[in-house]
Amino acid sequence: MISGPVQAQAQVKTFNVPAQPAATGVAALARQADVQILISAADARGRSVREVRGVYSVAEALERLLAGSGLVARSTGPLTWVVLPTTAGADRNASVDTAQLDDVIVTGTLLRGPAYTPSPVVVVRRDDLDRAGLATVGDALLALPQNHAASANPTASLTSSDPMQSNFGLATGVNLRGLGADSTLVLVNGRRMAGAGGRGDFADTSGVPTAAVDRVDVLLDGASALYGSDAVGGVVNIILRRDFVGQESRLRLGAVEGGGESIIAAHTIGHRWGSGHLLASYEHQRQKPLSMSDRPYAATGDLRPFGGLDHRYQFGNPGNIVRLVNGVYVSDFAIRPGPDGQANSVGEFAAGAQNYGYARQNSYLVPRQDRNSAYVHARQELGAALELSGDLRLSRREFEVGTLLPTVTATVTTANPFFFSPTGATSHTIAYAFGNDLGAGSREGQVESLGASLGARLKLARGWEAEAFVTYGAETTKEAQRGMLQSTYLQEALGNTPDNPATSYSAARDGYLNLFGAGAQNTPAVLAFISSGYANYAYENQVASANLIVQGPVLTLPGGPLRIAVGAQFRTESMDQRSEVFTSGLSPTFTVTPTRERELVAGFLEMRVPIFGAENARPGLQRLELSLAGRIESYDDIGSTTNPKIGLLWVPVDDLKLRANWGTSFRAPAMSELAERYFIAATYASDVSGRVAVVYQGGGNPDLKPETADTLTAGFDYAPSGRPWRFGASVFDVRFKDQIGRPAIDNILQVLLDPTLAPFVRRVRPGNAADLAEVEALINHPAYLLPGALPAAAFGAIADGRWVNTASVEVRGVDVNGFYDLTVGGGDLTLGIAGSYMADFKRQTTPAAPQVDLVGTYGSPVDFRGTASAAWRRDDFDVRFAVNQVSGYRDFSGNRISAWTTADVQMGWRPSASWGEGVAVIASIRNLFDRDPPFYDAITGIGFDAGQADPLGRQFSLQLTKRW
């Protein structure tokens, strides 16, 4: 028997579903019925369903389909159903009636009940994640064709290819359409997460326990009318399990060549009683690091063997005597000590030669991480009308990465007893790396995240209901670096300044710093003194909200009930930052940024208007629904914004769904973008003549206004009854205006090569007094972060990297998917393809700059990403083979970066015998043929682009799941 609303049972459809395994049979009936039917992989395993052919109501069709399968169905809304196993030895009615389930969350609408919305949604279920050999939710999102991984992931951060440059906690975010991780809204169970990173402007998915995930909905549409700020590129809603009963244990082991081994262990418990449910899940992950030295294209900085340039520099060990030529240091002499390790004769200086160094040689491509995550959900009914629910999500992640080798460009004079000049000069500038003296340093940190919600749902008269809930989220990132060079102490150790009685060090007693040796000449006391610098940073972001939503039917139209949802939200956000830095001076510098807070009030409305439906359907108009939504948000710091959305869902025939959406979206400036502390820094950038030192400014801008976007999507889904194939497509057009950014800093390594960044760059002319004075004013400013690192004459350019509303972006393309089912070798084979083609990614850096199409250019989305797969299942076994494609593109110099094609294979075994009940074993090999990432000649000396490929190579994993 089927239980549920009479309206849901009364829908009449024509069905043509052959007998087949339960999972695919339920899915086929759901497509033909145009409803959402949920069944877990564990419940479907080993079960088959019967043939259903003819005209039936949805309830009748489900009952015929499931007859004799040991499964029953329950309707949880007008268009949503859940299939569950019957209880052994119990009446089927009792089994269904006591199965208390939460209503199904549908991403893309506030209204309960509708299984489909006009918005395109990609659904990744936990079983899909397992079958693809993916370890975490973050891995699954990085693999999406619509996600551009150039920002907000650990490897991009560690290789300096992340333009955001704020991912201090090595978080994993989502960057849909390449519009920025801060333009994709990430939710958990429909609730906002606290911001991550040093600016709190994107959400970290790495703390979500994979074992607790039911599915991940990816809404590929602007949705600020429903969800507010940040939903420009789309919305990711991570939906955690709420109805699991029993226990489940999971163990996953992963390994790659050279390091990077991982282990994930998890356990989940769920218990249901007559009027409530409780679920708890815990997960532990340990990830070992992968060093750059384990990948030849990242190990040395010399990329000539791969067709690139030698990106090693003059910071060697032994060092080099250098001088400035047109703003660039060149080596006059390479210091080549004799057997005693000390250069003290002319013959131990090689004129015109250079010793090479590479500061990243012991850095990491993948960090060491330990993560512990927990999730608890509870629900309790109080009578027939009131339900209370709440959930709590906790995570603590500790990480460690290798830092760059300490380097220095320092002047040494005759005051230093180790000084020797091959030319008879009284001082020299030495470029030196302390790798052999101090070794590689490390940066350690921890990230703690919390998410909680508490709510009540009240059923009202005439089908109405009200829901009130409060939410709270917090994320705290702490990082610490030890063994940093202390510039004041270094000058004292060189003898450039007298012994300071405020320190315990005396050069005359403890030894002078020797930069003319081979790295073993300095005493432990000297090295401990100059490397006593350190830095501690802490960032805390919080978000809290109070929400009220009332919804229900307003009136009954010929096509069905007109439903409306109206609500309000009050939300607060806050950010705290503090630091302790001791890299110069005689005492540490403490910085506490005043707490930044903002408040906002929002009102929103959504309406679903059924023009044609089951009651008045006619040829060509089986179903026609109009959806309208709007949201007003008022901020206490940037003013108000209003965003509408209009959607249309049209079903001309039962097998074809057409959909279209138009709406506006926005992103409010992050509080850090409004009030970030002013700073000055320096780095080297590529230029046509080689590497050039650039001094740049950064900081907040209180005059920023929100980013805005117009988004249009249209598409179709076609699944003909009785046919083994189905496919769909969606076109998208996003016009993004007033994008907030720091164009110079976001592209700092290429800032001198990209002509669109010219408005933010001033070239420094050698020998020009005015230019030199401007540089000196910057590097002597208290906000300069690298005092003493380089003299004013070393710089060749000044860049302004402060936050501004500048760029406009136009993005157009199409997403496609298709599946074909057939029987091969006595089993079921499904062929599938999913991909995203980017036709345009046109950016206008400033209003005066030309519009440039950046599709297929480094730092921007490529024109195609996609996966073709074949999945075969027979009895207890299944096999999946997939080919992944990332199309080729070009760097800023026009050099071709090859396409990247990889293959994956997974094998699963789920024994149906009684002794193996609840057991699942999945073995996976990703990047089966061990394809290296395509070569990219990066100025950093790392020969690949972390935005389009990963350095892991062939990856093995074995996962064991046991349901108790």
PDB file of N, CA and C in Angstrom, residues 640-674:
ATOM      1  N   SER A 640      20.722  49.190   0.066  1.00  0.00           N
ATOM      2  CA  SER A 640      19.732  48.166  -0.257  1.00  0.00           C
ATOM      3  C   SER A 640      19.906  47.669  -1.690  1.00  0.00           C
ATOM      4  N   THR A 641      19.413  46.468  -1.922  1.00  0.00           N
ATOM      5  CA  THR A 641      19.418  45.888  -3.256  1.00  0.00           C
ATOM      6  C   THR A 641      18.179  45.030  -3.426  1.00  0.00           C
ATOM      7  N   THR A 642      17.631  45.027  -4.634  1.00  0.00           N
ATOM      8  CA  THR A 642      16.426  44.264  -4.957  1.00  0.00           C
ATOM      9  C   THR A 642      16.725  43.350  -6.139  1.00  0.00           C
ATOM     10  N   ASN A 643      16.314  42.101  -6.022  1.00  0.00           N
ATOM     11  CA  ASN A 643      16.615  41.125  -7.067  1.00  0.00           C
ATOM     12  C   ASN A 643      15.389  40.269  -7.385  1.00  0.00           C
ATOM     13  N   PRO A 644      14.899  40.332  -8.621  1.00  0.00           N
ATOM     14  CA  PRO A 644      13.783  39.488  -9.055  1.00  0.00           C
ATOM     15  C   PRO A 644      14.269  38.248  -9.807  1.00  0.00           C
ATOM     16  N   LYS A 645      13.373  37.300  -9.965  1.00  0.00           N
ATOM     17  CA  LYS A 645      13.660  36.121 -10.769  1.00  0.00           C
ATOM     18  C   LYS A 645      12.349  35.606 -11.359  1.00  0.00           C
ATOM     19  N   ILE A 646      12.389  35.236 -12.639  1.00  0.00           N
ATOM     20  CA  ILE A 646      11.226  34.714 -13.344  1.00  0.00           C
ATOM     21  C   ILE A 646      11.626  33.399 -13.990  1.00  0.00           C
ATOM     22  N   GLY A 647      10.817  32.372 -13.779  1.00  0.00           N
ATOM     23  CA  GLY A 647      11.092  31.064 -14.365  1.00  0.00           C
ATOM     24  C   GLY A 647       9.873  30.484 -15.038  1.00  0.00           C
ATOM     25  N   LEU A 648      10.109  29.659 -16.039  1.00  0.00           N
ATOM     26  CA  LEU A 648       9.022  29.004 -16.772  1.00  0.00           C
ATOM     27  C   LEU A 648       9.379  27.543 -16.976  1.00  0.00           C
ATOM     28  N   LEU A 649       8.446  26.661 -16.621  1.00  0.00           N
ATOM     29  CA  LEU A 649       8.597  25.226 -16.834  1.00  0.00           C
ATOM     30  C   LEU A 649       7.467  24.764 -17.736  1.00  0.00           C
ATOM     31  N   TRP A 650       7.805  24.182 -18.871  1.00  0.00           N
ATOM     32  CA  TRP A 650       6.805  23.777 -19.871  1.00  0.00           C
ATOM     33  C   TRP A 650       7.042  22.324 -20.247  1.00  0.00           C
ATOM     34  N   VAL A 651       5.995  21.514 -20.113  1.00  0.00           N
ATOM     35  CA  VAL A 651       6.041  20.108 -20.507  1.00  0.00           C
ATOM     36  C   VAL A 651       5.039  19.936 -21.646  1.00  0.00           C
ATOM     37  N   PRO A 652       5.500  20.020 -22.909  1.00  0.00           N
ATOM     38  CA  PRO A 652       4.563  19.868 -24.031  1.00  0.00           C
ATOM     39  C   PRO A 652       4.060  18.439 -24.183  1.00  0.00           C
ATOM     40  N   VAL A 653       4.938  17.473 -23.910  1.00  0.00           N
ATOM     41  CA  VAL A 653       4.582  16.045 -23.880  1.00  0.00           C
ATOM     42  C   VAL A 653       5.233  15.459 -22.642  1.00  0.00           C
ATOM     43  N   ASP A 654       4.762  14.292 -22.244  1.00  0.00           N
ATOM     44  CA  ASP A 654       5.197  13.734 -20.969  1.00  0.00           C
ATOM     45  C   ASP A 654       6.711  13.547 -20.875  1.00  0.00           C
ATOM     46  N   ASP A 655       7.377  13.321 -21.996  1.00  0.00           N
ATOM     47  CA  ASP A 655       8.787  12.974 -21.958  1.00  0.00           C
ATOM     48  C   ASP A 655       9.724  14.165 -22.078  1.00  0.00           C
ATOM     49  N   LEU A 656       9.187  15.333 -22.324  1.00  0.00           N
ATOM     50  CA  LEU A 656      10.026  16.493 -22.607  1.00  0.00           C
ATOM     51  C   LEU A 656       9.711  17.632 -21.651  1.00  0.00           C
ATOM     52  N   LYS A 657      10.741  18.152 -21.014  1.00  0.00           N
ATOM     53  CA  LYS A 657      10.603  19.311 -20.131  1.00  0.00           C
ATOM     54  C   LYS A 657      11.444  20.450 -20.690  1.00  0.00           C
ATOM     55  N   LEU A 658      10.840  21.587 -20.839  1.00  0.00           N
ATOM     56  CA  LEU A 658      11.528  22.793 -21.271  1.00  0.00           C
ATOM     57  C   LEU A 658      11.525  23.778 -20.116  1.00  0.00           C
ATOM     58  N   ARG A 659      12.618  24.476 -19.928  1.00  0.00           N
ATOM     59  CA  ARG A 659      12.718  25.389 -18.780  1.00  0.00           C
ATOM     60  C   ARG A 659      13.527  26.620 -19.168  1.00  0.00           C
ATOM     61  N   ALA A 660      13.200  27.715 -18.515  1.00  0.00           N
ATOM     62  CA  ALA A 660      13.918  28.972 -18.746  1.00  0.00           C
ATOM     63  C   ALA A 660      13.851  29.813 -17.492  1.00  0.00           C
ATOM     64  N   ASN A 661      14.908  30.601 -17.270  1.00  0.00           N
ATOM     65  CA  ASN A 661      15.003  31.470 -16.104  1.00  0.00           C
ATOM     66  C   ASN A 661      15.682  32.766 -16.489  1.00  0.00           C
ATOM     67  N   TRP A 662      15.207  33.835 -15.908  1.00  0.00           N
ATOM     68  CA  TRP A 662      15.930  35.100 -15.950  1.00  0.00           C
ATOM     69  C   TRP A 662      15.860  35.722 -14.567  1.00  0.00           C
ATOM     70  N   GLY A 663      16.954  36.324 -14.163  1.00  0.00           N
ATOM     71  CA  GLY A 663      16.960  36.995 -12.868  1.00  0.00           C
ATOM     72  C   GLY A 663      18.214  37.814 -12.685  1.00  0.00           C
ATOM     73  N   THR A 664      18.215  38.580 -11.636  1.00  0.00           N
ATOM     74  CA  THR A 664      19.407  39.349 -11.274  1.00  0.00           C
ATOM     75  C   THR A 664      19.969  38.794  -9.975  1.00  0.00           C
ATOM     76  N   SER A 665      21.270  38.918  -9.845  1.00  0.00           N
ATOM     77  CA  SER A 665      21.960  38.462  -8.636  1.00  0.00           C
ATOM     78  C   SER A 665      22.973  39.516  -8.221  1.00  0.00           C
ATOM     79  N   PHE A 666      23.482  39.370  -7.020  1.00  0.00           N
ATOM     80  CA  PHE A 666      24.457  40.330  -6.534  1.00  0.00           C
ATOM     81  C   PHE A 666      25.377  39.682  -5.516  1.00  0.00           C
ATOM     82  N   ARG A 667      26.494  40.348  -5.303  1.00  0.00           N
ATOM     83  CA  ARG A 667      27.399  39.985  -4.207  1.00  0.00           C
ATOM     84  C   ARG A 667      27.762  41.252  -3.469  1.00  0.00           C
ATOM     85  N   ALA A 668      27.446  41.280  -2.190  1.00  0.00           N
ATOM     86  CA  ALA A 668      27.813  42.432  -1.368  1.00  0.00           C
ATOM     87  C   ALA A 668      29.319  42.424  -1.141  1.00  0.00           C
ATOM     88  N   PRO A 669      29.949  43.586  -1.106  1.00  0.00           N
ATOM     89  CA  PRO A 669      31.386  43.605  -0.813  1.00  0.00           C
ATOM     90  C   PRO A 669      31.672  42.941   0.524  1.00  0.00           C
ATOM     91  N   ALA A 670      32.693  42.111   0.540  1.00  0.00           N
ATOM     92  CA  ALA A 670      33.112  41.519   1.805  1.00  0.00           C
ATOM     93  C   ALA A 670      33.589  42.622   2.739  1.00  0.00           C
ATOM     94  N   MET A 671      33.402  42.399   4.028  1.00  0.00           N
ATOM     95  CA  MET A 671      33.816  43.420   4.992  1.00  0.00           C
ATOM     96  C   MET A 671      35.302  43.703   4.897  1.00  0.00           C
ATOM     97  N   SER A 672      36.093  42.694   4.568  1.00  0.00           N
ATOM     98  CA  SER A 672      37.529  42.912   4.421  1.00  0.00           C
ATOM     99  C   SER A 672      37.824  43.776   3.200  1.00  0.00           C
ATOM    100  N   GLU A 673      37.013  43.650   2.157  1.00  0.00           N
ATOM    101  CA  GLU A 673      37.225  44.474   0.971  1.00  0.00           C
ATOM    102  C   GLU A 673      36.911  45.946   1.257  1.00  0.00           C
ATOM    103  N   LEU A 674      35.984  46.170   2.161  1.00  0.00           N
ATOM    104  CA  LEU A 674      35.645  47.545   2.524  1.00  0.00           C
ATOM    105  C   LEU A 674      36.701  48.166   3.449  1.00  0.00           C
TER     106      LEU A 674
END
